[in-house]
Coordinates of C-alpha atoms and ligand atoms in Angstrom, one line a residue:
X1 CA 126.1 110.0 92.7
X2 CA 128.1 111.2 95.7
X3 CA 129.4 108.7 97.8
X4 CA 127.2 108.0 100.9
X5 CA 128.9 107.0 104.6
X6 CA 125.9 106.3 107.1
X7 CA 126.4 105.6 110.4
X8 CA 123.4 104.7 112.7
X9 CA 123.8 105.4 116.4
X10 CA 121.4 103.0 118.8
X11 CA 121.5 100.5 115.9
X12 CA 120.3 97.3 118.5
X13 CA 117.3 99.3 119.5
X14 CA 113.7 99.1 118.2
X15 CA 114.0 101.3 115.1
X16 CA 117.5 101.0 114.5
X17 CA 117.7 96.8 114.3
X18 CA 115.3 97.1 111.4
X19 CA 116.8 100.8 109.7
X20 CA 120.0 99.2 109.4
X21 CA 119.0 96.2 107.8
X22 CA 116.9 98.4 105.6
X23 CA 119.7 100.9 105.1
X24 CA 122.0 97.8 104.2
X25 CA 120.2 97.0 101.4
X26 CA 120.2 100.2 99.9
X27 CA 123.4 101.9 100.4
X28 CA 125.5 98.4 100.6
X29 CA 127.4 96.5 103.0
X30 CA 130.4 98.7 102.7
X31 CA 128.5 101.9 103.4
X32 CA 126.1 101.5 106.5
X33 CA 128.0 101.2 109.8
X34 CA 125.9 100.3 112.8
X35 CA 126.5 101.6 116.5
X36 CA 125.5 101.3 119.7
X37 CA 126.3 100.7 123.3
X38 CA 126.2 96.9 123.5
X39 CA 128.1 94.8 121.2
X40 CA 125.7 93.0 118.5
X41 CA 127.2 90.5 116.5
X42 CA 124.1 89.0 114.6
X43 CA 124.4 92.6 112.2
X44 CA 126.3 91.6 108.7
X45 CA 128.1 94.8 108.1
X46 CA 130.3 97.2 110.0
X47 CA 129.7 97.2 113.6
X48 CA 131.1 99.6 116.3
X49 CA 130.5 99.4 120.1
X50 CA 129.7 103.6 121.3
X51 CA 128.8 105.5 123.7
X52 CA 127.2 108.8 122.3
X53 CA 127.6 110.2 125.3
X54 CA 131.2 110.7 124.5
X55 CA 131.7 113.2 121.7
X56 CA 135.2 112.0 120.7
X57 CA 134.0 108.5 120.6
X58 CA 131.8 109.9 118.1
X59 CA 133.9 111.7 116.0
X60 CA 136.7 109.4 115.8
X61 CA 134.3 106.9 114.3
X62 CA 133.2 109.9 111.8
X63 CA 136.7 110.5 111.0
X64 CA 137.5 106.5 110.7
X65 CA 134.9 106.1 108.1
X66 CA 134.5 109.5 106.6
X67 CA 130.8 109.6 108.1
X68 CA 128.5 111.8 105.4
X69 CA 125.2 110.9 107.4
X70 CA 124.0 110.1 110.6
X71 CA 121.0 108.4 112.0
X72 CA 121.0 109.3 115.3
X73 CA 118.3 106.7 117.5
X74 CA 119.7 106.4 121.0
X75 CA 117.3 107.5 123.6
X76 CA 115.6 106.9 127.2
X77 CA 112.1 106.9 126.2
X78 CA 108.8 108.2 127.7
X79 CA 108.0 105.6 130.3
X80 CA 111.6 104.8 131.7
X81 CA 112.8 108.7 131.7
X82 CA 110.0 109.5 134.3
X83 CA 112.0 107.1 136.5
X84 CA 115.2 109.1 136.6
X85 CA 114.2 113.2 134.9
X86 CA 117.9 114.7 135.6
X87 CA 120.0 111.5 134.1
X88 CA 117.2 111.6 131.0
X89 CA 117.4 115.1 130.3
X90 CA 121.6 114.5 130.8
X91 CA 121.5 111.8 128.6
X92 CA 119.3 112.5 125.9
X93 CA 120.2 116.3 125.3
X94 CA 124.5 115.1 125.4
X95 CA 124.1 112.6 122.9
X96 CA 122.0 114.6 120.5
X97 CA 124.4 117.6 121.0
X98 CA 127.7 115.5 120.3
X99 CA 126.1 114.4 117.2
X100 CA 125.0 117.6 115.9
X101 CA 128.5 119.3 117.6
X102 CA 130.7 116.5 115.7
X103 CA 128.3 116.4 112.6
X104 CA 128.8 120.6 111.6
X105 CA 132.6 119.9 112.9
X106 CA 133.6 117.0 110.6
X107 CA 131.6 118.1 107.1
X108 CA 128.6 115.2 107.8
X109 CA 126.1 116.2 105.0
X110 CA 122.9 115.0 106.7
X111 CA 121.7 113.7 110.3
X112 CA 118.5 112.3 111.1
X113 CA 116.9 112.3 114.7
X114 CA 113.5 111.0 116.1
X115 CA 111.0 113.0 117.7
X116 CA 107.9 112.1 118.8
X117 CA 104.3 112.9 119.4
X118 CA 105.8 113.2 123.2
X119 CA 106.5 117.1 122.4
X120 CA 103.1 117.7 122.7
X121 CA 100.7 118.2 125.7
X122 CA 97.4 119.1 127.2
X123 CA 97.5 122.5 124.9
X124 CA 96.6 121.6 121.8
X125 CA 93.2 119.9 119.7
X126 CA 93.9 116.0 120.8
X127 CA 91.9 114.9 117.8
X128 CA 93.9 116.5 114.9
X129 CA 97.0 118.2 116.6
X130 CA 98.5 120.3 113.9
X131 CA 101.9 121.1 113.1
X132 CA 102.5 124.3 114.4
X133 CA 101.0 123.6 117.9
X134 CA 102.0 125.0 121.4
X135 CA 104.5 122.4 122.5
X136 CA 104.0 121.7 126.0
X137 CA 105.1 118.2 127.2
X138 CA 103.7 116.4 130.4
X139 CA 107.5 114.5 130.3
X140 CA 111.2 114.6 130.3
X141 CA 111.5 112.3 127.3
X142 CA 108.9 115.4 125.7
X143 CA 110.7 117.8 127.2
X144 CA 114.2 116.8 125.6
X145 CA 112.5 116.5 121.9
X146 CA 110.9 119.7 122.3
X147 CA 114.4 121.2 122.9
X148 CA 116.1 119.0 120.6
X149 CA 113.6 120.2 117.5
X150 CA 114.7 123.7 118.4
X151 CA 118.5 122.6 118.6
X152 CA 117.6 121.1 114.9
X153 CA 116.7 124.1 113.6
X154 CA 118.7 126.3 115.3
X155 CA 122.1 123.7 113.6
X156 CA 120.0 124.3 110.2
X157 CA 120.0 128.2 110.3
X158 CA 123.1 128.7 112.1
X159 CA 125.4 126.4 110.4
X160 CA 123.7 125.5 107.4
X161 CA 123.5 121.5 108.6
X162 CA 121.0 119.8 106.9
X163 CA 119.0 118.1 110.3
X164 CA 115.6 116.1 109.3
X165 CA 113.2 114.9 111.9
X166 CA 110.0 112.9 112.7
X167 CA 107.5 112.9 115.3
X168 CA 107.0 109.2 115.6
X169 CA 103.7 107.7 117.1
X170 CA 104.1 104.3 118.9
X171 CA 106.2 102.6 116.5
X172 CA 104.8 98.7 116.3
X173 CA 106.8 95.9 114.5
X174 CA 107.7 92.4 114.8
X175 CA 111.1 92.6 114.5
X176 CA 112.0 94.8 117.8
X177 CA 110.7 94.7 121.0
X178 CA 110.7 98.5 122.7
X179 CA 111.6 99.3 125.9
X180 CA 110.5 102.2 128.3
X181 CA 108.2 103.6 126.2
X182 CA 104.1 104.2 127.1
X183 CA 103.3 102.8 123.1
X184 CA 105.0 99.4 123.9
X185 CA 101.9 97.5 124.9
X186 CA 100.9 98.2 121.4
X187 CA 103.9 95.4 120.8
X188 CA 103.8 93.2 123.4
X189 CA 100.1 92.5 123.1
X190 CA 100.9 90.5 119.8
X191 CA 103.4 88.7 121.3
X192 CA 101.1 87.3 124.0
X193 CA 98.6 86.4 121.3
X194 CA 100.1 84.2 119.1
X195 CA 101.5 82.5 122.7
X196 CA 98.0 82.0 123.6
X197 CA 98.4 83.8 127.2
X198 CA 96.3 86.6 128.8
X199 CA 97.6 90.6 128.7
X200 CA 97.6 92.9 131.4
X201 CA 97.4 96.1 129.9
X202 CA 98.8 99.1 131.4
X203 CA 96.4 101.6 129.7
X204 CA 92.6 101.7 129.9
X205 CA 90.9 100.0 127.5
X206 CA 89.7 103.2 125.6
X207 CA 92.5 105.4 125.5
X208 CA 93.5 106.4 122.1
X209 CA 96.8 106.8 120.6
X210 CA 98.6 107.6 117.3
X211 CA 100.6 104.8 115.9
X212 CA 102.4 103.4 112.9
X213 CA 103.7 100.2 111.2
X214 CA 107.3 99.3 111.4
X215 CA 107.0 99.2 107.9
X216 CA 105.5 102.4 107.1
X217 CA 107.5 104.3 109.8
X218 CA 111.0 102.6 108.1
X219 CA 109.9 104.1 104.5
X220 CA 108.9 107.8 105.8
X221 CA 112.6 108.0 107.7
X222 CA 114.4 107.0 104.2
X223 CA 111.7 109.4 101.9
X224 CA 112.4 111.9 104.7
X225 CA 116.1 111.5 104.1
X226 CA 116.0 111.0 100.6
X227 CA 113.7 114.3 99.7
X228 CA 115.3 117.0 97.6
X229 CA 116.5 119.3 100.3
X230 CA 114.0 122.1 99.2
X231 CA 111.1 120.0 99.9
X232 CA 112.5 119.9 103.5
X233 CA 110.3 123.2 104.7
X234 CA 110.2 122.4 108.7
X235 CA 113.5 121.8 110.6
X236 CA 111.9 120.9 113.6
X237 CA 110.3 118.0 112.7
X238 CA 107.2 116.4 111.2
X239 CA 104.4 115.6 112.3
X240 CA 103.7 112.1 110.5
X241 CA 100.6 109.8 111.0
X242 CA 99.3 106.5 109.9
X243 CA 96.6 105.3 112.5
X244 CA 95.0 105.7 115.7
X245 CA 93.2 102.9 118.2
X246 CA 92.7 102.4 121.8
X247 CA 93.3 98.8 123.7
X248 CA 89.8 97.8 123.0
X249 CA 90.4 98.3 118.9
X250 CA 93.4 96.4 118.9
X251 CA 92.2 93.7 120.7
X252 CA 88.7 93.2 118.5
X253 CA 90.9 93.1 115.5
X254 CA 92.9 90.1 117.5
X255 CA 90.1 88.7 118.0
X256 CA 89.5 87.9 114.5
X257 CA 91.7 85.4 114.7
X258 CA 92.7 84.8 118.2
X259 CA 88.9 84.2 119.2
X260 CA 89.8 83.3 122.9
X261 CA 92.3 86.1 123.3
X262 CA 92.2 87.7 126.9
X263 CA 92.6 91.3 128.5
X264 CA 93.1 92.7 131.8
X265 CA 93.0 96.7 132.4
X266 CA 95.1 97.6 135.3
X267 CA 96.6 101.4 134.0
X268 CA 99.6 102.4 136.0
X269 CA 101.8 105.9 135.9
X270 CA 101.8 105.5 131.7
X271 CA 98.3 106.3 131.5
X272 CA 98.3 109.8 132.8
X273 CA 101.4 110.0 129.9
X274 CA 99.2 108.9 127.2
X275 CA 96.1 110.9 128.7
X276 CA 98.8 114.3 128.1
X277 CA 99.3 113.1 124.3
X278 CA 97.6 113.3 121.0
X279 CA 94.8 110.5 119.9
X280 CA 95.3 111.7 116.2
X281 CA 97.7 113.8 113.9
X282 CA 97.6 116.1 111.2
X283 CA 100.3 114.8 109.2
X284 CA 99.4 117.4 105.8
X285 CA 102.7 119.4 105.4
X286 CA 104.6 115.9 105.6
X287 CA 102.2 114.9 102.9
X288 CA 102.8 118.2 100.4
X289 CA 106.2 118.9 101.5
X290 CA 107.5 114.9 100.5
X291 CA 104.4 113.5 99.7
X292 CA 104.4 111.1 102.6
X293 CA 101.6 108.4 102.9
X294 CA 100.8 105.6 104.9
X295 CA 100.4 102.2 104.2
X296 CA 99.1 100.0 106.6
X297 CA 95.5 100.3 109.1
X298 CA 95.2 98.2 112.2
X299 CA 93.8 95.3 110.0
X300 CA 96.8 95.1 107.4
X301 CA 99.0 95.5 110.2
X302 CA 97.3 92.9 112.6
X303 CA 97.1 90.4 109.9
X304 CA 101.5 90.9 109.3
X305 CA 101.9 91.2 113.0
X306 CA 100.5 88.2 113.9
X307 CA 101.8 85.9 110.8
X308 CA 105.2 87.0 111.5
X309 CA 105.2 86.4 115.1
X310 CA 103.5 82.9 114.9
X311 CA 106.5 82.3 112.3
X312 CA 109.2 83.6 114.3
X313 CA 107.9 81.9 117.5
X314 CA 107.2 78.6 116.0
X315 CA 111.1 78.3 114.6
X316 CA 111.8 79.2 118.0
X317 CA 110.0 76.4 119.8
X318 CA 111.3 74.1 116.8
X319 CA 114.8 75.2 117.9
X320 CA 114.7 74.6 121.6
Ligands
LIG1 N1 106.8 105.4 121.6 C1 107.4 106.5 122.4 C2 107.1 106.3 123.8 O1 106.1 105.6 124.1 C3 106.8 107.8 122.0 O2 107.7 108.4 121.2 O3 107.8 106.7 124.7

């Protein structure tokens, strides 16, 4: 087997705290080298403090560990870009260029970026948005996947690199909180739960999104990465699914063992944001192409969210 060097830029965010862990375990201590633009020093492998924004910061840590893949997870999200559109588009679009710019320069073998079901808007069937829809997003975070899907394949056919992508739904876990993004209430609503204290919700209580497990949406980025290339038939990026529920679903399925849980509806700016999105995804060429399938419903992962959590926060209490 070839030797692997992974580095994972935005390693202290929500995906990357638990990828790297995962990625850890698989590739080995000495192989997985974690990034980002705060120091983190709870991570038990190589850590480096960058700024993606600067491309030689970039490639001197490429060089440094002769880099063969790249998870690339740094981002302003949906919620927090609308707050600031010309330093979001800046920002997102220059890192992902420096990685893909030092990645085709420096021989990296694969790179991995996130998309998300923020490319698409009011054009397409909101019920089972396909694939090959017209991608036309209602945000800058949208905006700057839609053109970084194109930059993707435009690397792949140009300069043979081997880019792979998914268009993650609200990614929901218990080891990572999110930030800026209009999924996040999907993550903090547990954590008020098992602390017995009332949610304000910033969506309506029937608006319906696509999400996923932490879990599940771990597994797909590593059998994403780990498919034969030729299996790897879109170099924009997949469309993957798992579930869909509004508010009010999430909370009845709390409610089965948080009886006196409470709600309170007050939608802000994010709701017009998830009223431009997809409730539901057609995931089938992820399925044929690398046979991706998800694990979890809202019950499986309701039942893990909330045992974790009461775990977690119980050591926590214990420890103050
Ligand atoms: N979870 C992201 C957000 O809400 C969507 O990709 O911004």
């Amino acid at each position: 087997m070839s030797k692997n060097a992974i580095l994972i830029i935005g390693a202290n965010g929500q995906l990357g705290s638990v990828l790297k862990s995962e990625l850890l375990k698989l590739y080995g201590k000495k192989n997985v080298i974690a990034s980002d633009i705060t120091a983190n020093s709870s991570f038990d492998g190589a850590f480096e403090t960058l700024d993606a924004t600067d491309y030689n910061a970039i490639e001197t840590i490429v060089k440094k560990y002769s880099i063969t893949q790249i998870y690339h997870l740094a981002a302003i999200l949906s919620a927090k870009g609308e707050q600031n559109p010309l330093n979001t588009w800046d920002l997102n679009m220059k890192m992902l260029l420096n990685v893909f710019e030092v990645a085709r320069k420096n021989n990296v073998k694969k790179v991995f970026f996130p998309s998300s079901i923020a490319v698409f808007g009011d054009a397409v069937d909101r019920n089972k948005t396909a694939q090959m829809s017209h991608l036309n997003p209602s945000t800058v975070y949208g905006i700057s996947k839609v053109a970084g899907e194109n930059w993707a394949q435009y690397y792949f056919l140009r300069y043979g690199l081997d880019i792979r992508s998914l268009r993650y739904p609200g990614v929901i876990g218990y080891q990572s909180l999110p930030g800026g993004g209009t999924t996040d209430y999907a993550v903090e609503i547990y954590h008020k739960a098992i602390k017995n204290e009332e949610f304000n919700c910033f969506l309506s209580e029937s608006t319906v999104l696509p999400m996923i497990y932490m879990d599940d949406a771990i597994r797909a980025t590593i059998e994403l990465m780990q498919a034969p290339t030729e299996n790897i038939k879109i170099r924009t990026s997949y469309n993957i699914a798992s579930m869909s529920f509004s508010p009010n679903e999430i909370v009845a399925a709390i409610k089965e063992e948080y009886i006196n849980f409470k709600i309170n509806y007050q939608p802000d700016f994010r709701q017009a944001i998830a009223d431009s999105w997809p409730k539901c995804i057609d995931d089938t060429d992820a399925r044929n192409d690398w046979n991706w399938k998800p694990k979890y419903n809202l019950q499986s992962m309701t039942k893990e969210m909330l045992q974790k959590l009461e775990k977690q926060y119980k050591s926590s209490v214990a420890q103050n």
